[in-house]
CSV table of C-alpha atoms and ligand atoms in Angstrom, one decimal:
chain,number,residue,atom,x,y,z
P,1,MET,CA,120.5,87.2,98.9
P,2,THR,CA,118.3,90.3,99.0
P,3,TRP,CA,114.5,90.6,99.2
P,4,VAL,CA,112.6,93.1,97.0
P,5,ILE,CA,109.5,95.1,97.9
P,6,VAL,CA,107.5,96.0,94.8
P,7,PRO,CA,104.9,98.7,95.4
P,8,ALA,CA,102.0,98.0,93.0
P,9,ALA,CA,99.1,99.5,94.8
P,10,GLY,CA,98.8,102.7,92.7
P,11,ARG,CA,95.7,103.5,90.7
P,12,GLY,CA,97.6,105.1,87.7
P,13,ALA,CA,95.6,108.3,87.6
P,14,ARG,CA,98.0,110.0,85.1
P,15,PHE,CA,97.7,106.9,82.8
P,16,GLY,CA,93.9,106.8,83.0
P,17,GLY,CA,91.6,103.9,82.2
P,18,GLU,CA,89.9,101.2,84.2
P,19,VAL,CA,92.8,98.8,84.8
P,20,PRO,CA,95.8,100.1,86.7
P,21,LYS,CA,98.8,100.4,84.3
P,22,GLN,CA,100.8,97.7,86.1
P,23,TYR,CA,98.2,95.1,85.1
P,24,LEU,CA,98.0,96.1,81.4
P,25,GLN,CA,99.2,93.4,78.9
P,26,VAL,CA,102.2,94.1,76.7
P,27,GLY,CA,104.2,91.6,74.7
P,28,GLY,CA,102.1,88.7,76.0
P,29,ARG,CA,102.2,89.4,79.8
P,30,SER,CA,101.4,92.2,82.3
P,31,VAL,CA,103.8,95.1,83.0
P,32,LEU,CA,104.0,93.7,86.5
P,33,ALA,CA,105.0,90.2,85.3
P,34,HIS,CA,107.8,91.8,83.2
P,35,THR,CA,109.0,93.7,86.3
P,36,LEU,CA,109.0,90.7,88.5
P,37,ALA,CA,110.9,88.6,85.9
P,38,ALA,CA,113.5,91.4,85.5
P,39,LEU,CA,114.1,91.3,89.3
P,40,THR,CA,114.0,87.6,90.0
P,41,VAL,CA,116.2,86.5,87.1
P,42,HIS,CA,119.1,88.0,89.1
P,43,ALA,CA,120.8,85.4,91.3
P,44,GLY,CA,121.1,88.0,94.2
P,45,VAL,CA,117.4,88.3,94.6
P,46,ALA,CA,115.8,86.0,97.2
P,47,GLY,CA,112.1,86.8,96.7
P,48,VAL,CA,109.5,89.5,96.3
P,49,VAL,CA,106.9,91.2,98.6
P,50,LEU,CA,104.3,92.5,96.2
P,51,VAL,CA,102.2,95.3,97.7
P,52,THR,CA,98.8,95.5,96.0
P,53,GLY,CA,95.7,97.6,96.1
P,54,ALA,CA,92.5,96.4,97.8
P,55,GLN,CA,90.8,95.1,94.6
P,56,ASP,CA,93.9,94.5,92.5
P,57,ALA,CA,95.5,91.3,91.2
P,58,PRO,CA,92.6,89.1,90.4
P,59,ALA,CA,93.1,85.4,91.0
P,60,ALA,CA,93.6,84.9,87.2
P,61,ALA,CA,96.8,87.0,87.5
P,62,ALA,CA,98.3,84.8,90.2
P,63,ALA,CA,99.5,82.0,87.9
P,64,GLU,CA,101.0,84.5,85.5
P,65,LEU,CA,102.9,86.3,88.2
P,66,ALA,CA,104.1,83.1,89.8
P,67,LEU,CA,105.5,82.1,86.3
P,68,ALA,CA,107.6,85.3,86.3
P,69,MET,CA,109.3,84.5,89.6
P,70,HIS,CA,112.0,82.1,88.4
P,71,GLY,CA,111.0,79.7,91.2
P,72,LYS,CA,111.4,82.3,94.0
P,73,PRO,CA,108.8,83.1,96.7
P,74,LEU,CA,106.2,85.8,96.0
P,75,LEU,CA,104.5,87.2,99.2
P,76,ARG,CA,101.6,89.7,99.0
P,77,THR,CA,100.5,92.4,101.3
P,78,PRO,CA,97.9,95.2,101.0
P,79,GLY,CA,99.2,98.7,100.3
P,80,GLY,CA,98.3,102.2,101.5
P,81,ALA,CA,97.2,105.6,100.3
P,82,THR,CA,100.6,106.8,99.1
P,83,ARG,CA,103.6,105.1,97.6
P,84,ALA,CA,105.5,105.6,100.9
P,85,ASP,CA,102.7,104.0,102.9
P,86,SER,CA,102.8,101.0,100.5
P,87,VAL,CA,106.5,100.6,100.9
P,88,PHE,CA,106.2,100.7,104.6
P,89,ALA,CA,103.5,98.0,104.5
P,90,GLY,CA,105.9,96.0,102.3
P,91,LEU,CA,108.6,96.2,104.9
P,92,ALA,CA,106.3,94.8,107.5
P,93,GLY,CA,105.4,92.0,105.1
P,94,LEU,CA,109.0,90.8,104.7
P,95,PRO,CA,109.7,87.3,106.2
P,96,ASP,CA,111.4,87.1,109.6
P,97,THR,CA,114.5,85.7,108.0
P,98,VAL,CA,115.3,89.3,106.8
P,99,ARG,CA,117.2,90.8,109.7
P,100,ALA,CA,116.9,94.4,110.9
P,101,ASP,CA,120.3,95.4,109.3
P,102,ASP,CA,119.9,93.4,106.1
P,103,PHE,CA,119.6,95.4,102.9
P,104,VAL,CA,116.3,95.3,101.0
P,105,LEU,CA,115.5,96.6,97.5
P,106,VAL,CA,112.5,98.7,96.6
P,107,HIS,CA,111.4,98.7,93.0
P,108,ASP,CA,108.4,100.3,91.2
P,109,ALA,CA,106.0,97.8,89.7
P,110,ALA,CA,105.6,100.3,86.8
P,111,ARG,CA,109.3,100.1,85.9
P,112,PRO,CA,109.6,97.0,83.8
P,113,ASN,CA,112.8,97.7,81.8
P,114,LEU,CA,115.4,97.1,84.5
P,115,ALA,CA,118.7,95.9,83.2
P,116,HIS,CA,120.5,93.0,84.9
P,117,ALA,CA,123.8,94.9,84.8
P,118,ASP,CA,122.2,97.9,86.6
P,119,LEU,CA,120.8,95.7,89.4
P,120,ASP,CA,124.2,94.1,89.7
P,121,ALA,CA,126.0,97.4,90.1
P,122,LEU,CA,123.4,98.7,92.6
P,123,LEU,CA,123.7,95.5,94.8
P,124,GLU,CA,127.5,95.5,94.6
P,125,ARG,CA,128.1,99.2,95.3
P,126,GLY,CA,125.1,99.7,97.6
P,127,ARG,CA,126.0,96.9,99.9
P,128,ALA,CA,129.5,98.4,100.3
P,129,ASP,CA,128.0,101.7,101.4
P,130,PRO,CA,127.1,102.2,105.1
P,131,VAL,CA,123.7,103.7,104.2
P,132,GLY,CA,122.7,102.2,100.8
P,133,ALA,CA,122.2,103.4,97.3
P,134,ILE,CA,119.8,104.2,94.5
P,135,LEU,CA,119.9,103.8,90.7
P,136,ALA,CA,119.9,107.3,89.1
P,137,ALA,CA,120.5,108.9,85.7
P,138,PRO,CA,122.1,112.3,85.1
P,139,VAL,CA,119.8,115.1,83.9
P,140,ARG,CA,120.5,115.6,80.2
P,141,ASP,CA,118.1,118.4,79.2
P,142,THR,CA,118.6,122.1,79.8
P,143,LEU,CA,116.5,123.1,82.8
P,144,LYS,CA,114.3,126.2,82.9
P,145,ARG,CA,112.6,127.9,85.9
P,146,ALA,CA,109.2,129.2,85.0
P,147,GLY,CA,107.6,132.3,86.2
P,148,ASP,CA,103.9,132.6,87.2
P,149,ASP,CA,103.1,133.8,83.7
P,150,GLY,CA,104.7,130.8,82.0
P,151,GLY,CA,107.7,132.9,80.9
P,152,ILE,CA,111.3,131.8,81.6
P,153,ASP,CA,112.8,133.3,84.7
P,154,GLY,CA,116.1,131.6,84.2
P,155,THR,CA,118.2,128.6,83.3
P,156,GLU,CA,119.2,126.2,86.1
P,157,PRO,CA,122.6,124.6,86.1
P,158,ARG,CA,122.1,120.8,85.5
P,159,GLU,CA,125.5,119.8,86.8
P,160,ARG,CA,125.1,117.5,89.7
P,161,LEU,CA,121.4,117.0,89.1
P,162,TRP,CA,120.2,113.4,88.8
P,163,ARG,CA,116.9,111.7,88.2
P,164,ALA,CA,116.1,109.2,90.9
P,165,LEU,CA,115.2,105.8,89.6
P,166,THR,CA,114.5,102.5,91.3
P,167,PRO,CA,115.6,100.0,92.6
P,168,GLN,CA,116.7,101.6,95.8
P,169,LEU,CA,118.7,99.7,98.4
P,170,PHE,CA,118.5,100.3,102.1
P,171,ARG,CA,118.7,98.4,105.4
P,172,ARG,CA,115.3,97.1,106.6
P,173,LEU,CA,115.0,98.8,110.0
P,174,GLN,CA,116.7,102.1,109.0
P,175,LEU,CA,114.3,102.4,106.1
P,176,ALA,CA,111.2,101.6,108.2
P,177,ARG,CA,112.3,104.2,110.8
P,178,ALA,CA,112.9,106.8,108.1
P,179,LEU,CA,109.5,106.2,106.5
P,180,GLU,CA,107.8,106.3,109.9
P,181,ALA,CA,109.5,109.6,110.7
P,182,ALA,CA,108.5,111.2,107.4
P,183,ALA,CA,104.9,110.1,107.9
P,184,ALA,CA,104.9,111.4,111.5
P,185,ALA,CA,106.1,114.8,110.2
P,186,GLY,CA,103.4,114.8,107.5
P,187,VAL,CA,106.0,114.7,104.7
P,188,ASP,CA,105.0,112.7,101.6
P,189,VAL,CA,108.4,111.3,100.5
P,190,THR,CA,108.4,110.3,96.9
P,191,ASP,CA,111.2,107.8,97.1
P,192,GLU,CA,113.1,105.9,99.8
P,193,ALA,CA,116.2,108.0,99.5
P,194,MET,CA,114.2,111.1,100.4
P,195,ALA,CA,113.1,109.5,103.6
P,196,MET,CA,116.7,108.5,104.4
P,197,GLU,CA,118.0,112.0,103.5
P,198,ARG,CA,115.6,113.6,106.0
P,199,GLN,CA,117.4,111.5,108.7
P,200,GLY,CA,120.7,113.0,107.7
P,201,ALA,CA,121.9,110.0,105.7
P,202,ARG,CA,123.7,110.4,102.3
P,203,PRO,CA,122.7,107.5,100.1
P,204,LEU,CA,125.1,106.7,97.1
P,205,LEU,CA,124.1,107.5,93.5
P,206,VAL,CA,124.7,104.6,91.2
P,207,GLU,CA,124.4,105.6,87.5
P,208,GLY,CA,122.0,103.3,85.7
P,209,ALA,CA,120.6,103.2,82.2
P,210,ASP,CA,118.4,106.0,81.0
P,211,ASP,CA,115.9,103.5,79.7
P,212,ASN,CA,114.9,102.2,83.1
P,213,PHE,CA,111.8,104.4,82.7
P,214,LYS,CA,108.6,104.4,84.7
P,215,ILE,CA,105.4,103.8,82.8
P,216,THR,CA,103.4,107.0,83.7
P,217,THR,CA,101.4,107.7,80.5
P,218,PRO,CA,100.2,105.7,77.5
P,219,ALA,CA,103.2,107.0,75.5
P,220,ASP,CA,105.5,105.2,78.0
P,221,LEU,CA,103.7,101.9,77.5
P,222,ALA,CA,104.1,102.3,73.7
P,223,ARG,CA,107.8,102.9,74.4
P,224,PHE,CA,108.1,99.7,76.4
P,225,GLU,CA,106.2,97.8,73.6
P,226,PHE,CA,108.9,99.1,71.2
P,227,VAL,CA,111.7,98.0,73.6
P,228,LEU,CA,110.2,94.5,73.8
P,229,ALA,CA,109.9,94.2,70.0
P,230,GLN,CA,113.6,95.2,69.6
P,231,ARG,CA,114.6,92.8,72.4
P,232,HIS,CA,113.0,89.8,70.6
P,233,ARG,CA,114.3,90.5,67.1
L,301,CTP,N1,102.2,102.9,94.4
L,301,CTP,C1,101.8,102.1,95.5
L,301,CTP,N2,100.8,102.6,96.3
L,301,CTP,C2,100.4,103.9,96.2
L,301,CTP,C3,100.8,104.7,95.1
L,301,CTP,C4,101.7,104.1,94.2
L,301,CTP,O1,102.2,101.0,95.6
L,301,CTP,N3,99.5,104.3,97.0
L,301,CTP,C5,103.1,102.3,93.4
L,301,CTP,C6,102.6,102.3,92.0
L,301,CTP,O2,101.7,101.1,91.8
L,301,CTP,C7,103.8,102.2,91.1
L,301,CTP,C8,104.9,103.0,92.0
L,301,CTP,O3,104.3,103.1,93.3
L,301,CTP,O4,104.3,100.9,90.8
L,301,CTP,C9,105.2,104.3,91.4
L,301,CTP,O5,104.1,105.2,91.5
L,301,CTP,P1,103.4,105.9,90.2
L,301,CTP,O6,104.2,105.7,89.0
L,301,CTP,O7,103.1,107.3,90.7
L,301,CTP,O8,102.1,105.1,90.0
L,301,CTP,P2,100.6,105.5,90.4
L,301,CTP,O9,100.6,106.2,91.7
L,301,CTP,O10,99.7,104.3,90.2
L,301,CTP,O11,100.3,106.6,89.2
L,301,CTP,P3,99.6,108.0,89.3
L,301,CTP,O12,100.6,108.8,90.3
L,301,CTP,O13,99.6,108.6,87.9
L,301,CTP,O14,98.3,107.9,90.0
L,302,MG,MG1,101.6,108.1,92.0
């Protein structure tokens, strides 16, 4: 059984608005509740450490979030200024039963459309890897490098280029050390794999569905609303 850290302490600057995007309601519950439910429905998930911002998650939300947990424990811990800081705080908030070399998952609160089969594949293949693994999707668009004037300087080969998704699966202590090292070096790592890569590790890429998207702008929320409507037809 694997614990999950869910960073949810972001303010959603690109989304805009008063309420952080993970607390917006869609299809009868919050984005965060959808995310927690998609994780905890999996039999391999033991529980969740939810990393929240200082004034987030009002008491009213607690009952709704508990309902999404499929009877599994939900622990809370306050986050930090960056996503990496929040994940580091989440690692410290894991229960003592999670040993130093146990694998833990990290999954964005703002990524509610995680498929059971993808989580399955990540757990199975990631646990068999000495380092760990991440869900990722191959880049499908043609990539252009822009010049300072906005003109195209060239076309970049997209072979071997992947978009990093979450969840990402690493060992508790190795991930904590990697995040600590990045912070000490002043490098703002944007995912867990990047922290591990800086340590010389080579995490495995596990191909996941393209539609495990992160809600970044209002258009993404509309997309998720559409996905839910299709799901319940
Ligand atoms: N996150 C976090 N702590 C931070 C920043 C981000 O826990 N200091 C979380 C977000 O809540 C989100 C995930 O990390 O679930 C991915 O981050 P992102 O999509 O960038 O969310 P925000 O940082 O909230 O959005 P923005 O960058 O537009 O401000
Ligand atoms: Mg952000």
